């Protein structure tokens, strides 16, 4: 009986301690949030420039006067953006094959050197924003669609190769052993033993990434790779806010199209 | 044995081929179409394939000649470090406000518990999809045009980005919950808010926390570059130095971005890992209780 009572007291005490910790965390979060609001929103903002609510609504209103005369000129940039996303995803897949091979623990050629290297490449590719990749490639290969494609490819490598490497690590090792046992070389092991097992996962991932890449390729024009981004940038530079809205609507419709396409392709594959 | 052989030889010999008629025709036609599409794309975008071949040599050359010794002193300056802190705060605030808006939206945008399937569901879906579809850079430019330079438009852009990102993941998490508790609450006469708080929330709590950590991580990644279009933080320094062709400083800034993002990713991976362990432990405890 006394044992039970002491247990209850112990439980009560631990609950109270947990509540204290939670309260402390909440206070900490509140203080940091208030601090950030003070620094970022109140001190740093030029409230005269923002103006009153009416003035904000007025500048929003300028975007609402759609410039429909732009629509005939949007076809080619839309196609460019779409193709840039497709080629970027394809090139990204091409780059991610070796990275996935290095970064999968069970097939990597060397666990000491290439495995960490592959993992590092995956993190590096994902942690650099596509704008930054685009800046690097515009500096290296000049303006045009090529730097956009390369930037999208580099940004896609991380995700595709990470999922692929995880799929390779989770395969059933028996087919691989069977092919080894009948004398298959490394390439045959990969082609007949590993590839059939990871095919669906990789295809699903590529479709997913392609869908995201349409979104990314729509902004590549902002740093000098063509497509809808360039049209957006031009409309912005001309202060033609109605045109800007039309370009954004074009981007939205392209993405909607991509989402519908990827939905049906995924259904057809899986 | 003889009889068997004779039967075999009398049977019409069946042709075995690696190629099967309709299936392979479709397959090769699709392959051909893909190749043609690829050629068309390369031609349409005016890509010089010869340039692609020498690409890595040239990228290496550019990096080593112009970007190489990164100007580390530049990123160690007080001004720049202050902008790093501002970037962190921007991401923090943007992710927090974004998720506060995304949570009710996700509730409305999940088919199984939404308040009204006719009105609120499509509206919330549309809002989440629209904020997800427009890239955070475009949001930044739009908010800078409306609100002027500074960190406020950056925070607003991140808020929109987080609504799209977290809203979708939150809603997906609600849609796979066990509907038993929800029905129990409803049949006991609970109002929608009570149903959400006592039947839905306990089931999604851990998953949402994981998503929240991930959202913060992704928002930070976006926050490093929103300044590129005038929304404060490190991106502004990046833009200025890119335009002044101070390539060694650009290299240093890019390096600092990579280092910070990797650190934030490590922290978020560690936090999510701990959370998952806790979730597994919880699940085991629940299963043990049920058994």
XYZ file of C-alpha atoms in Angstrom, chain A residues 29 32-33 35-37 39-41 44-45 47 49-50 56 59-60 62-63 76 79-80 83-84 87 90 95 123-124 126-132 135-137 139-143 145-146 149-150 155 215-216 218-219 222-223 232 236 241 244 248 251-252 255-256 259, chain B residues 37-38 40-42 44-45 47-48 51-52 55-56 58-59 62-63 66-67 86 89-93 96-97 129-130 132-138 141-142 144-153 155 168 214 221-222 224-225 228-229 238 242 254 257-258 261-262 265:
130
model
C 9.313 30.391 -27.815
C 12.044 34.660 -29.271
C 8.939 35.291 -31.349
C 11.985 39.539 -30.151
C 11.906 38.624 -33.827
C 8.712 40.577 -34.383
C 13.443 43.446 -34.761
C 12.057 42.394 -38.118
C 8.578 43.737 -38.428
C 13.203 47.220 -39.865
C 10.094 48.120 -41.807
C 6.039 51.985 -42.434
C 6.576 53.335 -47.561
C 4.038 50.625 -46.776
C -1.685 48.621 -49.905
C -1.066 48.607 -55.107
C -2.667 45.167 -54.963
C -2.869 47.420 -59.862
C -2.122 43.711 -60.195
C 6.630 29.889 -76.475
C 6.856 25.535 -73.815
C 10.408 26.601 -72.951
C 10.951 21.563 -71.763
C 13.536 23.015 -69.383
C 15.452 18.098 -69.645
C 16.388 13.859 -67.180
C 23.798 12.641 -62.646
C 23.265 16.896 -48.974
C 25.165 19.512 -50.969
C 19.723 19.682 -51.708
C 21.064 22.400 -49.475
C 21.915 24.897 -52.223
C 18.896 26.784 -53.470
C 18.125 26.561 -57.195
C 18.694 30.298 -57.557
C 22.230 29.883 -56.287
C 23.857 31.928 -60.579
C 26.857 29.605 -60.572
C 25.971 28.118 -63.955
C 28.588 32.574 -64.554
C 30.125 29.410 -65.979
C 28.232 28.762 -69.244
C 26.599 32.078 -70.030
C 22.959 33.001 -70.552
C 18.397 27.653 -71.269
C 21.485 25.542 -70.532
C 18.655 23.044 -67.077
C 21.908 22.434 -65.234
C 19.022 20.566 -57.458
C 7.801 25.148 -60.512
C 11.541 25.720 -60.346
C 9.435 28.966 -64.010
C 11.812 31.186 -62.016
C 14.960 35.714 -63.218
C 18.719 35.128 -63.348
C 7.792 37.760 -65.681
C 8.031 43.581 -63.816
C 1.483 44.772 -63.185
C 2.694 40.139 -64.220
C 1.603 34.116 -62.834
C 2.627 29.500 -64.426
C -0.309 28.255 -62.369
C 1.734 23.586 -62.931
C -1.864 22.387 -62.889
C 0.060 17.899 -61.684
C 10.818 14.757 -77.988
C 14.305 14.996 -76.536
C 12.991 18.591 -80.312
C 13.600 19.982 -76.828
C 17.338 20.323 -77.382
C 13.981 24.272 -79.411
C 15.981 25.501 -76.441
C 21.355 23.911 -76.545
C 24.798 23.408 -77.923
C 29.294 22.960 -74.900
C 27.745 20.385 -72.626
C 31.060 21.867 -69.346
C 32.752 20.460 -66.281
C 34.855 25.096 -67.820
C 32.892 25.160 -64.575
C 35.677 29.459 -63.693
C 35.462 28.349 -60.092
C 37.539 33.634 -60.366
C 35.901 32.234 -57.278
C 18.188 38.265 -39.320
C 14.734 35.153 -37.390
C 12.976 35.673 -40.694
C 12.755 31.941 -41.313
C 11.574 31.371 -37.734
C 8.858 33.968 -37.907
C 5.680 30.007 -37.378
C 3.064 32.358 -38.825
C -2.292 24.767 -54.075
C -1.957 28.352 -55.246
C 2.475 26.136 -53.261
C 2.547 26.616 -57.016
C 3.954 30.119 -56.987
C 7.624 29.886 -56.230
C 8.891 31.676 -53.115
C 11.020 33.966 -55.295
C 7.939 35.201 -57.122
C 9.088 39.983 -55.762
C 5.350 40.551 -55.436
C 8.525 43.720 -52.319
C 6.508 45.576 -54.962
C 3.572 46.007 -52.647
C 5.299 46.581 -49.294
C 8.694 47.988 -50.257
C 12.169 46.746 -49.322
C 12.936 45.236 -45.958
C 12.384 42.062 -44.051
C 8.602 42.332 -43.822
C 8.047 41.252 -47.467
C 8.565 37.190 -43.925
C -0.308 20.075 -47.954
C 11.027 20.030 -41.523
C 16.852 27.314 -46.999
C 14.459 29.642 -48.821
C 18.880 32.533 -47.429
C 17.957 33.710 -50.916
C 18.112 38.466 -53.573
C 15.080 40.493 -54.595
C 24.650 37.931 -52.301
C 27.007 39.309 -57.704
C 27.780 30.807 -51.011
C 25.023 29.525 -46.996
C 25.987 25.894 -47.576
C 21.998 25.036 -44.357
C 23.910 21.863 -43.589
C 19.612 20.204 -41.749
